[in-house]
Amino acid sequence: MISIVIVSHSAKLAEGVRDLAYEMADDSVKIAAAGGLDDDTIGTNAERIYSALTDVYTEDGVLVLVDLGSAVMSTEMAIEMLPEHQQANVLISNAPLVEGAVVSGVEALSGKTLQKVNEAAEKAREMTKVRR
Amino acid sequence: MISIVIVSHSAKLAEGVRDLAYEMADDSVKIAAAGGLDDDTIGTNAERIYSALTDVYTEDGVLVLVDLGSAVMSTEMAIEMLPEHQQANVLISNAPLVEGAVVSGVEALSGKTLQKVNEAAEKAREMTKVRR
């Protein structure tokens, strides 16, 4: 089963997304939150992301959901800190953070591959929330 | 200037999104967070959302960004608690929560109308975070 890492500029946001994804999935999916800076301000920190990646790493793969901007760069730096054979098993998703995380949790639980979970997460961008 | 309300099943998530949106915009935009239930568990609460709506209400309009599922229903209930002439000035967005909130904060600051801010927020679903 794949694992999930939530990267955000805000620690609260990352933890909240993890909590929500766990509400829809269950504890058998490993989901780690990596948000904010060490002084509790807004930003992303490659070491914090690296630590989340190593906490939940599995050969089945790790899908990383990000908020925006430098979250991608920090995640790429974190992935480069991993042993080379692990790096190919980590994928940064283009999915919207909250919607993609909820879908990923459910799809991971069903045993889908990393690519398939990511496809489902990225489709969450087409989600219609309210009909007019 | 329009105001923004962030509705999520998680209080942490809603507050984190508000913090992130404020980082990109500034305090002249009113942004309220309405997340979670009174006992701090996961869920949405129409009265909490109503309270957020009245906190930031302006005749220029209020854009509500939601996470998923019952967040929409609870928001619709909250809107119905408002005086009738205010209800038409509140719009629930189909935008992805985090990405849409950040865009909305910036667009609100530039003085755009409710409809225009919402259009920009909904376009955030097309955001490419990482190039492959």
Coordinates of C-alpha atoms in Angstrom, one line a residue:
Chain A
M1 CA 0.0 0.0 0.0
I2 CA 1.3 3.4 -0.9
S3 CA 1.9 6.2 1.7
I4 CA 1.0 9.8 1.6
V5 CA 2.9 13.0 2.6
I6 CA 1.1 16.3 3.0
V7 CA 3.3 19.4 2.4
S8 CA 2.0 22.9 3.2
H9 CA 3.4 26.3 4.2
S10 CA 1.3 26.0 7.3
A11 CA 1.7 23.3 10.0
K12 CA -1.9 23.6 11.0
L13 CA -3.0 23.2 7.4
A14 CA -0.9 20.1 6.8
E15 CA -2.1 18.5 10.1
G16 CA -5.7 19.4 9.3
V17 CA -5.5 17.8 5.9
R18 CA -3.9 14.7 7.4
D19 CA -6.7 14.5 10.0
L20 CA -9.4 14.9 7.3
A21 CA -7.8 12.3 5.0
Y22 CA -7.7 9.8 8.0
E23 CA -11.3 10.5 8.6
M24 CA -12.2 9.2 5.1
A25 CA -9.5 6.4 5.0
D26 CA -8.2 4.5 8.1
D27 CA -5.0 4.0 10.0
S28 CA -3.7 1.3 7.7
V29 CA -2.7 4.1 5.3
K30 CA 0.4 6.0 6.5
I31 CA -0.1 9.7 6.1
A32 CA 2.5 12.2 7.3
A33 CA 2.2 16.0 7.6
A34 CA 5.1 18.3 6.9
G35 CA 4.0 21.9 7.3
G36 CA 5.5 25.3 8.3
L37 CA 8.9 26.2 9.6
D38 CA 10.6 25.3 12.9
D39 CA 9.7 28.7 14.5
D40 CA 6.0 28.0 13.6
T41 CA 5.8 30.6 10.9
I42 CA 4.6 30.1 7.3
G43 CA 7.0 28.4 4.9
T44 CA 8.3 25.0 3.8
N45 CA 11.3 23.2 5.1
A46 CA 13.1 20.5 3.2
E47 CA 14.4 18.7 6.3
R48 CA 10.9 18.5 7.8
I49 CA 9.6 17.0 4.5
Y50 CA 12.5 14.6 4.4
S51 CA 11.7 13.5 7.9
A52 CA 8.0 12.9 6.8
L53 CA 9.1 11.0 3.8
T54 CA 11.4 8.6 5.8
D55 CA 8.6 8.2 8.4
V56 CA 6.2 6.7 5.9
Y57 CA 8.5 5.4 3.2
T58 CA 7.5 2.2 1.5
E59 CA 8.7 0.5 -1.7
D60 CA 5.1 0.6 -2.9
G61 CA 5.6 4.4 -3.3
V62 CA 4.9 7.7 -1.6
L63 CA 2.6 10.3 -3.1
V64 CA 3.3 13.9 -2.0
L65 CA 0.5 16.5 -2.1
V66 CA 1.6 20.1 -1.9
D67 CA 0.0 23.5 -1.5
L68 CA 1.9 25.8 -3.8
G69 CA 5.0 27.6 -4.9
S70 CA 8.1 26.7 -3.0
A71 CA 6.5 23.6 -1.5
V72 CA 7.5 21.9 -4.7
M73 CA 11.1 23.0 -4.6
S74 CA 11.4 22.1 -0.9
T75 CA 9.9 18.7 -1.7
E76 CA 12.3 18.1 -4.6
M77 CA 15.2 19.0 -2.2
A78 CA 13.9 16.5 0.3
I79 CA 13.5 13.7 -2.3
E80 CA 17.2 14.3 -3.3
M81 CA 18.2 13.6 0.3
L82 CA 16.8 10.0 0.1
P83 CA 18.9 7.1 -1.1
E84 CA 18.9 7.0 -4.9
H85 CA 16.9 3.8 -5.2
Q86 CA 14.1 5.3 -3.1
Q87 CA 13.8 8.5 -5.0
A88 CA 12.0 7.0 -8.0
N89 CA 9.3 5.7 -5.6
V90 CA 8.3 9.2 -4.6
L91 CA 5.9 11.2 -6.8
I92 CA 4.8 14.9 -6.3
S93 CA 1.2 15.3 -7.3
N94 CA -0.5 18.1 -9.3
A95 CA -3.7 17.4 -7.3
P96 CA -5.4 20.1 -5.3
L97 CA -4.1 19.7 -1.8
V98 CA -7.2 19.0 0.3
E99 CA -9.4 17.3 -2.3
G100 CA -6.5 15.3 -3.6
A101 CA -5.5 14.1 -0.1
V102 CA -8.9 12.8 0.7
V103 CA -9.2 10.9 -2.6
S104 CA -5.6 9.6 -2.2
G105 CA -6.3 8.2 1.2
V106 CA -9.3 6.2 0.0
E107 CA -7.6 5.0 -3.2
A108 CA -4.4 4.0 -1.3
L109 CA -6.6 1.9 1.0
S110 CA -8.0 0.1 -2.0
G111 CA -4.4 -1.0 -2.9
K112 CA -4.0 1.0 -6.1
T113 CA -0.5 1.7 -7.5
L114 CA 1.2 5.0 -7.0
Q115 CA 0.4 6.1 -10.5
K116 CA -3.2 5.1 -10.2
V117 CA -3.7 6.9 -6.9
N118 CA -2.1 10.0 -8.3
E119 CA -4.4 9.9 -11.4
A120 CA -7.4 9.7 -9.1
A121 CA -6.1 12.5 -6.9
E122 CA -5.5 14.8 -9.9
K123 CA -9.0 14.1 -11.2
A124 CA -10.2 15.6 -7.9
R125 CA -9.6 19.0 -9.5
E126 CA -12.8 18.4 -11.6
M127 CA -14.9 17.9 -8.5
T128 CA -18.1 19.9 -8.5
K129 CA -18.9 20.9 -5.0
V130 CA -22.0 23.0 -5.5
R131 CA -24.4 22.9 -8.4
R132 CA -25.9 26.2 -9.6
Chain B
M1 CA -13.8 44.8 -1.1
I2 CA -15.3 41.3 -0.8
S3 CA -14.7 39.1 2.2
I4 CA -13.8 35.4 2.4
V5 CA -15.0 32.5 4.6
I6 CA -13.1 29.2 4.7
V7 CA -15.3 26.2 5.6
S8 CA -13.7 22.9 6.4
H9 CA -14.5 19.7 8.4
S10 CA -11.3 20.4 10.4
A11 CA -10.8 23.5 12.5
K12 CA -7.0 23.3 12.0
L13 CA -7.4 23.0 8.3
A14 CA -9.7 26.1 8.1
E15 CA -7.4 28.1 10.3
G16 CA -4.3 27.0 8.4
V17 CA -5.9 28.0 5.1
R18 CA -6.9 31.4 6.5
D19 CA -3.3 31.9 7.7
L20 CA -1.9 31.0 4.3
A21 CA -4.3 33.3 2.5
Y22 CA -3.4 36.2 4.8
E23 CA 0.3 35.6 4.1
M24 CA -0.3 36.2 0.4
A25 CA -2.9 39.0 0.8
D26 CA -3.0 41.4 3.8
D27 CA -5.2 42.3 6.7
S28 CA -7.4 44.7 4.7
V29 CA -9.2 41.6 3.3
K30 CA -11.5 40.0 5.9
I31 CA -11.1 36.2 6.0
A32 CA -12.9 34.1 8.6
A33 CA -12.3 30.4 9.3
A34 CA -15.2 28.1 10.2
G35 CA -14.0 24.5 10.7
G36 CA -14.9 21.5 12.8
L37 CA -17.5 20.8 15.4
D38 CA -17.7 22.3 18.9
D39 CA -16.2 19.3 20.6
D40 CA -13.1 19.7 18.3
T41 CA -14.0 16.7 16.1
I42 CA -14.3 16.5 12.3
G43 CA -17.4 17.9 10.8
T44 CA -19.2 21.1 9.7
N45 CA -21.5 23.2 11.8
A46 CA -24.0 25.6 10.3
E47 CA -24.0 27.9 13.3
R48 CA -20.2 28.2 13.3
I49 CA -20.4 29.0 9.5
Y50 CA -23.2 31.6 10.2
S51 CA -21.1 33.2 12.8
A52 CA -18.1 33.5 10.4
L53 CA -20.4 34.9 7.7
T54 CA -21.8 37.6 10.0
D55 CA -18.2 38.4 11.3
V56 CA -17.0 39.4 7.8
Y57 CA -20.2 40.2 5.9
T58 CA -20.1 43.1 3.5
E59 CA -22.5 44.3 0.8
D60 CA -19.6 43.8 -1.7
G61 CA -20.1 40.1 -1.2
V62 CA -18.7 37.1 0.6
L63 CA -17.0 34.2 -1.2
V64 CA -17.2 30.9 0.7
L65 CA -14.6 28.2 0.0
V66 CA -15.4 24.7 1.2
D67 CA -13.6 21.4 1.4
L68 CA -16.2 18.8 0.5
G69 CA -19.5 16.9 1.0
S70 CA -21.6 18.2 3.8
A71 CA -19.6 21.5 4.0
V72 CA -21.8 22.7 1.2
M73 CA -25.0 21.7 2.9
S74 CA -24.0 23.3 6.2
T75 CA -23.0 26.4 4.3
E76 CA -26.3 26.6 2.6
M77 CA -28.1 26.2 5.9
A78 CA -25.9 29.0 7.3
I79 CA -26.7 31.3 4.4
E80 CA -30.5 30.7 5.0
M81 CA -30.0 32.1 8.5
L82 CA -29.0 35.5 7.1
P83 CA -31.5 38.2 6.4
E84 CA -32.9 37.7 2.9
H85 CA -31.3 40.7 1.3
Q86 CA -27.9 39.5 2.4
Q87 CA -28.3 36.0 1.1
A88 CA -27.8 37.0 -2.6
N89 CA -24.4 38.5 -1.7
V90 CA -22.9 35.2 -0.5
L91 CA -21.5 32.8 -3.1
I92 CA -20.2 29.2 -2.5
S93 CA -17.3 28.5 -4.8
N94 CA -16.4 25.4 -6.7
A95 CA -12.7 26.3 -6.3
P96 CA -10.2 23.8 -4.7
L97 CA -10.1 25.0 -1.0
V98 CA -6.4 25.9 -0.5
E99 CA -5.5 27.0 -4.0
G100 CA -8.8 28.9 -4.3
A101 CA -8.4 30.7 -1.0
V102 CA -4.9 32.0 -1.8
V103 CA -6.1 33.3 -5.2
S104 CA -9.2 34.8 -3.7
G105 CA -7.3 36.7 -1.1
V106 CA -5.1 38.3 -3.7
E107 CA -7.9 39.0 -6.1
A108 CA -10.1 40.4 -3.4
L109 CA -7.3 42.8 -2.4
S110 CA -7.3 44.1 -6.0
G111 CA -10.9 45.2 -5.6
K112 CA -12.5 42.7 -8.0
T113 CA -16.2 41.9 -7.8
L114 CA -17.5 38.7 -6.1
Q115 CA -18.1 37.0 -9.5
K116 CA -14.7 37.9 -10.8
V117 CA -12.9 36.7 -7.6
N118 CA -14.8 33.5 -7.8
E119 CA -13.9 33.0 -11.5
A120 CA -10.2 33.4 -10.6
A121 CA -10.5 31.1 -7.7
E122 CA -12.2 28.4 -9.7
K123 CA -9.4 28.7 -12.3
A124 CA -6.9 27.7 -9.6
R125 CA -8.0 24.1 -10.3
E126 CA -6.0 24.3 -13.5
M127 CA -2.8 25.2 -11.6
T128 CA 0.2 23.1 -12.6
K129 CA 2.3 22.7 -9.5
V130 CA 5.1 20.4 -10.8
R131 CA 6.2 19.9 -14.4
R132 CA 7.2 16.4 -15.5

